[in-house]
XYZ file of C-alpha atoms in Angstrom:
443
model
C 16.389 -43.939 37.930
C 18.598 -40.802 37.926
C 18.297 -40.399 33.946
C 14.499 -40.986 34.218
C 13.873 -38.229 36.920
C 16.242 -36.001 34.408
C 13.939 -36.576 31.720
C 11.405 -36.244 33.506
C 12.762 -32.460 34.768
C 13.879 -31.846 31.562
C 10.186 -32.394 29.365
C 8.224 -30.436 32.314
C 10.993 -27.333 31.723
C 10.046 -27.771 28.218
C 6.658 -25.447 27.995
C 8.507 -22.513 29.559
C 11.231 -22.709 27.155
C 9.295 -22.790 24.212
C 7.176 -19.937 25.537
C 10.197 -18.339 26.254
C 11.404 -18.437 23.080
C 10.611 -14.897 21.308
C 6.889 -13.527 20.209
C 3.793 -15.813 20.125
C 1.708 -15.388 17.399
C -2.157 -16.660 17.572
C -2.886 -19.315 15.410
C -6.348 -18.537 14.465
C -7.473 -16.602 12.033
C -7.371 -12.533 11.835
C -10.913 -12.198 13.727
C -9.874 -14.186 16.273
C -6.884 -12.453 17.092
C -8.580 -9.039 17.205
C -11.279 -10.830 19.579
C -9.027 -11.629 22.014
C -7.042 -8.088 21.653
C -10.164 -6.893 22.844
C -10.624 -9.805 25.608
C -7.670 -9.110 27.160
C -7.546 -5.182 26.820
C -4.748 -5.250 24.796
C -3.183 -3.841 21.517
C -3.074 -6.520 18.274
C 0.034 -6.144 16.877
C -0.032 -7.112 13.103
C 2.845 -8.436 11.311
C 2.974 -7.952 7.395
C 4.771 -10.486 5.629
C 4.967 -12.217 2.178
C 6.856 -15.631 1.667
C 9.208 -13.913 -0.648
C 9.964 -11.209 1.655
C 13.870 -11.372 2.577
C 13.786 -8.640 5.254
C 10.103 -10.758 6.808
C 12.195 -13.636 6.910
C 14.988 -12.248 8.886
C 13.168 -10.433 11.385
C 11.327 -13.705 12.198
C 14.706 -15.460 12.562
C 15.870 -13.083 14.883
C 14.571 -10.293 16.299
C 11.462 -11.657 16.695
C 12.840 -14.613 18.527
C 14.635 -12.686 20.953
C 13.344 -13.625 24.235
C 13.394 -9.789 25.578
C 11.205 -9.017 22.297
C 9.452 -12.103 22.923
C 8.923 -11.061 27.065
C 7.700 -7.296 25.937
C 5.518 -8.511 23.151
C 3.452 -11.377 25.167
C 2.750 -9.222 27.934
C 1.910 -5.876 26.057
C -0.197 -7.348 23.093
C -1.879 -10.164 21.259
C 0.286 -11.072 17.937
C -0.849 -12.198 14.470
C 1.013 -12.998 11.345
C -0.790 -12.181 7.836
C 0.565 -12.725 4.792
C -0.825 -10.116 2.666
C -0.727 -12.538 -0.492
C -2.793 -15.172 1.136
C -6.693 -15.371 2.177
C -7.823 -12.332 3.072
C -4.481 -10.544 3.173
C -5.114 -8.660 0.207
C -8.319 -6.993 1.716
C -6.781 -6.640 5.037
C -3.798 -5.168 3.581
C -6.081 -2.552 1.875
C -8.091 -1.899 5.328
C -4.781 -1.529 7.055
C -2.804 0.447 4.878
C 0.319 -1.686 4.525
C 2.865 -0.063 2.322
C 5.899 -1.803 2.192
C 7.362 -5.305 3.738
C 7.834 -5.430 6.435
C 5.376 -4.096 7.775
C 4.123 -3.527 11.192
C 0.694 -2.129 12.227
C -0.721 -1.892 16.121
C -4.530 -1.940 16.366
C -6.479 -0.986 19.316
C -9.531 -2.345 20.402
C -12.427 -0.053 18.092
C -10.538 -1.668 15.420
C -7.964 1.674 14.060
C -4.702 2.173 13.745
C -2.747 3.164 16.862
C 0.357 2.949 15.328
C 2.716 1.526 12.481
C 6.154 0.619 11.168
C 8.364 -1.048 8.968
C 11.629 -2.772 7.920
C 13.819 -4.689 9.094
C 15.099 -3.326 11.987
C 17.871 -4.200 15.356
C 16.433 -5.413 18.411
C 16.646 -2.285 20.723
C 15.062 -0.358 17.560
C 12.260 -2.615 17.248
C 11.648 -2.790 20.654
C 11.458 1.008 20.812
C 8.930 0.950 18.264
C 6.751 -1.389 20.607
C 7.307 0.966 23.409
C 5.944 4.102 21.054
C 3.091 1.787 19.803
C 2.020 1.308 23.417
C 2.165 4.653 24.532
C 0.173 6.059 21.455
C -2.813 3.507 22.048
C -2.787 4.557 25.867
C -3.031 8.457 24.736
C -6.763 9.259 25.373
C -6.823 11.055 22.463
C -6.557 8.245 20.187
C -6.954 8.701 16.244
C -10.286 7.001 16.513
C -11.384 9.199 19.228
C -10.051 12.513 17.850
C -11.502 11.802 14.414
C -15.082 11.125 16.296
C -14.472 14.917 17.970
C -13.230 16.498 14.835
C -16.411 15.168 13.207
C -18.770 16.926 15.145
C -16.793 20.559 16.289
C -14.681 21.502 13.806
C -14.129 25.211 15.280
C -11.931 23.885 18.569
C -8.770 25.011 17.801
C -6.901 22.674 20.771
C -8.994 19.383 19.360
C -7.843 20.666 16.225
C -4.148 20.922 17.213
C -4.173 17.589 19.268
C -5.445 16.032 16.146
C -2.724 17.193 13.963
C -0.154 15.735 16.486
C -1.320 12.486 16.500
C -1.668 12.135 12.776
C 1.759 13.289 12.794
C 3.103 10.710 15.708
C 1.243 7.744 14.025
C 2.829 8.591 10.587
C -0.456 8.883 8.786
C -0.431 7.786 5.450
C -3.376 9.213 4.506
C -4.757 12.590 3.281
C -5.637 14.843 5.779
C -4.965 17.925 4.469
C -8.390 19.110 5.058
C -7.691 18.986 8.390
C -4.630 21.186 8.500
C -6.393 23.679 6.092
C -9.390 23.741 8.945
C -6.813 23.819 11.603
C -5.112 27.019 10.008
C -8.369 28.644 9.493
C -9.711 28.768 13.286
C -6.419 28.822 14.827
C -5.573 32.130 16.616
C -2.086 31.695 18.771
C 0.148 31.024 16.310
C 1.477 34.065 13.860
C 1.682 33.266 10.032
C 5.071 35.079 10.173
C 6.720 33.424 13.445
C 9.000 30.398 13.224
C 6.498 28.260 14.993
C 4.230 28.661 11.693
C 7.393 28.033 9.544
C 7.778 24.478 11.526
C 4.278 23.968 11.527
C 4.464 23.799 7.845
C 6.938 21.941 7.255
C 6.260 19.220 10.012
C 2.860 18.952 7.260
C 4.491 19.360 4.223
C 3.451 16.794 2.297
C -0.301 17.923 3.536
C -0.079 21.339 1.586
C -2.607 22.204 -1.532
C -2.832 24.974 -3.566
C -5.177 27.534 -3.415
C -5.457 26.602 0.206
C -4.349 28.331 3.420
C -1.430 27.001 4.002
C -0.710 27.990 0.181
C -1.323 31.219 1.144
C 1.031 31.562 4.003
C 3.699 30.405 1.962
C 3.368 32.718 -0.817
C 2.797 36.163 1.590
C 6.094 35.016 3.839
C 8.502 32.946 2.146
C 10.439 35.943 0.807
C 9.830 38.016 4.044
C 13.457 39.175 6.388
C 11.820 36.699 9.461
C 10.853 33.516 7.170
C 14.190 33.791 5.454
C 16.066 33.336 9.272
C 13.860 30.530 9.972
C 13.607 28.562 7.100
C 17.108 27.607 6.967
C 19.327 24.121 7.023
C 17.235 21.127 6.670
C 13.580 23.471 6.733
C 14.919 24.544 3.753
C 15.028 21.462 1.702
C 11.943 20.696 3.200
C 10.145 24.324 1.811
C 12.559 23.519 -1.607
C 10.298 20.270 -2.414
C 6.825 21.598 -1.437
C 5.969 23.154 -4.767
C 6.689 19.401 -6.246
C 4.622 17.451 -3.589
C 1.777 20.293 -3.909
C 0.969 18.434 -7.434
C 0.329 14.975 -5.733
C -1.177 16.659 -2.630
C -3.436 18.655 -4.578
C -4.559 15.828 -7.036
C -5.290 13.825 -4.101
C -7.333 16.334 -1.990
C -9.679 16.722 -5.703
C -10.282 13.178 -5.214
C -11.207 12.950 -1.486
C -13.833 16.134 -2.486
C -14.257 14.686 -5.622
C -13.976 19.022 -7.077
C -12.326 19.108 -10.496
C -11.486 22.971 -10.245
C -8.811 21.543 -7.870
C -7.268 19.487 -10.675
C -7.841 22.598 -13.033
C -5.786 24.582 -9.885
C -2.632 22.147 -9.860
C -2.245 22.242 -13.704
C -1.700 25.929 -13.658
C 0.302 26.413 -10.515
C 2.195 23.448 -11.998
C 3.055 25.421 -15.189
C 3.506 28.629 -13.132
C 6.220 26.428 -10.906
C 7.822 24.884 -14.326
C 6.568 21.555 -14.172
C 5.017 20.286 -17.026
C 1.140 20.482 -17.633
C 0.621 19.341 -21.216
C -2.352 17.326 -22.617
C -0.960 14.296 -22.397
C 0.211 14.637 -18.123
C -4.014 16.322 -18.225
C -5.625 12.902 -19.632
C -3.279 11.044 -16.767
C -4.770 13.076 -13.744
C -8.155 13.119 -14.886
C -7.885 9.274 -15.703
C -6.192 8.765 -12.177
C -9.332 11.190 -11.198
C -12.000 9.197 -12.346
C -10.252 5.837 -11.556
C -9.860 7.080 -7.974
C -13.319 8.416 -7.306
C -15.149 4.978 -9.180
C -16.523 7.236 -12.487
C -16.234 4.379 -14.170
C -17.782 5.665 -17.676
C -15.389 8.756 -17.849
C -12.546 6.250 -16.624
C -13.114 4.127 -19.354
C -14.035 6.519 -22.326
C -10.277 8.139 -21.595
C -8.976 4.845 -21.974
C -10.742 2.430 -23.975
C -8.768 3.979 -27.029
C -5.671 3.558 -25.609
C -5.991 -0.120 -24.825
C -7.477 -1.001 -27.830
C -4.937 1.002 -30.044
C -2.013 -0.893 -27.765
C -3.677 -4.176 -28.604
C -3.878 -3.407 -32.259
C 0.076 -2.260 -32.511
C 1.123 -5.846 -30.892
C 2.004 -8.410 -34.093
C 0.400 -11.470 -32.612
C 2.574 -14.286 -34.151
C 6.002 -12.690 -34.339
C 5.674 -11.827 -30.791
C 4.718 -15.614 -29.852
C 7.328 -16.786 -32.596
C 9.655 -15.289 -31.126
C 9.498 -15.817 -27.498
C 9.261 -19.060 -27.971
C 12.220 -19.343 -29.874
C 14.309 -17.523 -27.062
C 12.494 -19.835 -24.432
C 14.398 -22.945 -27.065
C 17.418 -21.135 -27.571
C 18.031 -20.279 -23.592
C 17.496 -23.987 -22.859
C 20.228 -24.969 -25.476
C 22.454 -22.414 -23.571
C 22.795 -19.809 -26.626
C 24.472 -17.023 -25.239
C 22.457 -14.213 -26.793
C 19.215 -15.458 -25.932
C 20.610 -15.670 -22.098
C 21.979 -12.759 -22.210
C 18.149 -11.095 -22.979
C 16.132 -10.717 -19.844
C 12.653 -9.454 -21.312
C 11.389 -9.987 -25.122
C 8.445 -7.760 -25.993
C 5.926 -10.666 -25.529
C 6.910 -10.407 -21.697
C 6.850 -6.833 -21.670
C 3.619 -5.896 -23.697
C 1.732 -8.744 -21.959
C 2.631 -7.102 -18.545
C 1.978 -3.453 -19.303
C -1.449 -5.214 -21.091
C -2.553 -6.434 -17.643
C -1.806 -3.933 -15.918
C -4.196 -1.368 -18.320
C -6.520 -4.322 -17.335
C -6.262 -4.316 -14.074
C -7.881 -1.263 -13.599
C -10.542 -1.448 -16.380
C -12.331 -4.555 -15.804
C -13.359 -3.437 -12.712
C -16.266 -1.017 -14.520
C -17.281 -3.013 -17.346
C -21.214 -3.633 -17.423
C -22.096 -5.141 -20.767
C -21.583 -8.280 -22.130
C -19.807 -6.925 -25.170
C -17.641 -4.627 -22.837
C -16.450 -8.463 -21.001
C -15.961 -9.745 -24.546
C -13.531 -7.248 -25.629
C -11.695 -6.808 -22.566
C -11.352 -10.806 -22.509
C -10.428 -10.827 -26.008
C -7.255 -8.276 -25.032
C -6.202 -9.942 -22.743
C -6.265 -13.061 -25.021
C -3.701 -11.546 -26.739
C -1.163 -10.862 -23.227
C -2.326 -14.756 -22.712
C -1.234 -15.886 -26.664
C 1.900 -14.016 -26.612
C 4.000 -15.130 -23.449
C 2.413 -18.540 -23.083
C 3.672 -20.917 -20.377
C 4.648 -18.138 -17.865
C 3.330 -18.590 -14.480
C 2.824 -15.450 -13.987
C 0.767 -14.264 -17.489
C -1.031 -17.535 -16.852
C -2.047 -16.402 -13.230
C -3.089 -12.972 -14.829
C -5.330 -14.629 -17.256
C -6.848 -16.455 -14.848
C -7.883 -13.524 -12.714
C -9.327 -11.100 -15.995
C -11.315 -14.630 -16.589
C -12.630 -14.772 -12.621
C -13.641 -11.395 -12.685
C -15.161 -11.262 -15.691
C -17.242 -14.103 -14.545
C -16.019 -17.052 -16.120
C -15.378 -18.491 -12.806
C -14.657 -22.189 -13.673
C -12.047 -21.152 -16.345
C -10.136 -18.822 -13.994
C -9.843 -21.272 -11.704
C -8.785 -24.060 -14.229
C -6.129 -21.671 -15.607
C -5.195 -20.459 -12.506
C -4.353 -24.179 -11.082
C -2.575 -24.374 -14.385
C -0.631 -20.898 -13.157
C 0.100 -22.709 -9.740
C 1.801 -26.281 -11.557
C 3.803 -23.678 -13.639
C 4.963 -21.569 -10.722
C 6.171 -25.339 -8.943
C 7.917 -25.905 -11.730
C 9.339 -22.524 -12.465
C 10.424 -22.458 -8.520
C 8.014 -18.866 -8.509
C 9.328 -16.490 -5.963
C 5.846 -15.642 -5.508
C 4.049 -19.175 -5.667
C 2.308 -18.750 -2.319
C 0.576 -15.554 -3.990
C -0.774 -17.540 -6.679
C -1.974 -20.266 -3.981
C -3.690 -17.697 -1.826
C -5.942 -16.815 -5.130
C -6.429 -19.909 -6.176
C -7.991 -21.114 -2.728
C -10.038 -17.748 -2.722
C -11.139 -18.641 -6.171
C -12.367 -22.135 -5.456
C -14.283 -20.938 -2.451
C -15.860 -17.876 -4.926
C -14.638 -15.096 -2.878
C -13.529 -11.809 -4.467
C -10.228 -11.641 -5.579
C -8.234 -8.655 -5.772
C -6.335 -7.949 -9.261
């Protein structure tokens, strides 16, 4: 009677163990998660993952079963796990902004971006993390809310400043160096020459563009007797690698106001700084240009040559001959062939794909689909029974609209990645099941 009343004790302790037991995650899917962040007035926190993620898979073994993690995270916000390989993790990894694994990004309830984070981490550090997360969503003047206000007064130098705080607590990945140009334009209590400028700067460093205020700034009081006390130590490194960063900045600011006298701007401050600006770094911007801001015809006139002249410079059967050869000869052991990691077949069928990648996305005619299918052909022909080049093939056929082939070759991609014990099998999955329901896929 004794052990029954034990076991009785013991299975109704069992529920608060197991809830106990580190951070719940909701089951559901990522709308339902959000829905009941919203319920329950409180902050979704987001957990990116992939399968082959080491650092993912350690966190989850640990610190994220820690019940004190577990105790802070239940209370304070609704969890959810995506795996940004799977479903719709691709598109919510693009909506989100995840850059890098792990990662870790707190919505609020109007759907933005309170906070993020990322790798693995210790439990106190993680925890502090959480703590910042919560007090940044609980600031009234929430990104969402200070981007609404921005919007519609511009000239309010305090919104202004508030704003650039905030972009800088969240660690914004974004742009917004349009907003520290406007900032630096209405503001009146801060001196271009005083040290609260100089830290200004460089707290936004990687937000400077030429020909822009902050540009301007620079150049008038970098050499000056109070700059040169105040940019000193670690501001100086800081001041050291703006010139460099301008380039991306700059290129990136042309693109969000889509104004190519900005591009023509960064070439020549470039070559005035000593980088190089030659023809060949030109036709890379203005491709990345055009790629960036959907000009699809001008995307694709700079590099329809350069595709098809790679295609033409690959010898078809000695690449094929050959890699199949070393696939023979690494199975018989031969020390040479294991000793090579890459033939060309793997390499020019990758760099192939990933011209494609990009391209496919603005061809309109049928004979534009026919050619690009037909290169590709050749990154299929070369490195044949690779789960990977298989997989690829079977996305340039989806989204070229020979949906029933993709997804044949692409369930073809997923026996070869079983077989080939893929580090990145569940990617493959993830598109396949997208596939065979005919949602978008994302190359």
């Amino acid at each position: 009677m004794i052990k029954k009343q034990t076991t009785l004790y013991i299975l109704l302790l069992l529920p608060f163990f197991v809830i106990a037991q580190g951070i719940h995650f909701e089951k559901g899917s990522f709308q339902d998660a959000l829905d009941k962040a919203r319920k329950e007035n409180k902050v979704l926190f987001v957990d990116g993952y992939a399968d082959w993620c080491a650092p993912c898979k350690k966190m989850a073994k640990t610190v994220f079963m820690e019940d004190e993690v577990g105790t802070y995270f239940n209370e304070h916000f609704v969890s959810y796990k995506l795996n940004i390989e799977k479903g719709n993790g691709p598109k919510l990894k693009e909506k989100y902004g995840i850059q890098g694994l792990p990662s870790y990004v707190f919505i609020d309830s109007n759907d933005e971006v309170v906070y993020r984070s990322s790798s693995a981490m210790s439990t106190e550090a993680f925890l502090n993390e959480a703590k910042a997360a919560m007090a940044s969503a609980k600031n009234p003047n929430s990104i969402v809310r200070l981007s609404e206000l921005y919007n519609k007064n511009k000239e309010d130098e305090t919104l202004l400043a508030k704003y650039l705080d905030k972009l800088l607590e969240v660690k914004s990945e974004k742009n917004y160096a349009d907003i520290l140009e406007q900032y630096l334009k209405v503001q009146k209590t801060i001196a271009d020459s005083s040290q609260a400028m100089v830290n200004l700067l460089a707290n936004h460093h990687k937000q400077i563009v030429f020909g822009g205020e902050a540009d301007r700034i620079i150049n008038e009081n970098i050499k000056t007797k109070a700059w040169k006390k105040y940019v000193r130590k670690d501001i100086r490194e800081i001041y050291q690698g703006i010139p460099k960063s301008m380039i991306t900045t700059t290129t990136e600011y042309a693109i969000v106001l889509r104004d190519t006298s900005l591009l023509e701007l960064t070439f020549k401050r470039a070559a005035e700084a000593g980088f190089r600006a030659d023809d060949a770094q030109r036709k890379r911007i203005y491709t990345y240009y055009y790629l960036k801001t959907g000009q699809g015809e001008k995307y694709k006139a700079l590099v329809h040559d350069d595709i098809a002249n790679y295609v033409s410079s690959i010898d078809k059967e000695s690449f094929r001959t050959f890699y199949l050869g070393w696939l023979q000869k690494r199975a018989e052991g031969d020390p040479e062939a294991l000793r090579m990691v890459r033939p060309n077949a793997v390499k020019y069928s990758e760099e192939l794909y990933g011209m494609l990648k990009d391209y496919v996305g603005f061809v309109n005619t049928e004979e534009e689909k026919k050619e690009a299918l037909s290169w590709m052909e050749v990154a299929y022909y070369i490195y044949p029974n690779s789960a990977e080049n298989t997989s690829n093939y079977a996305n340039i056929l989806y989204v070229l609209g020979d949906k029933d082939r993709g997804v044949e070759m692409k369930e073809e991609a997923y026996k070869l990645g079983k077989e080939e014990n893929l580090k990145r099998l569940s990617a493959i999955k993830g598109e396949l099941d997208l596939m065979k329901a005919g949602e978008d896929i994302l190359l």
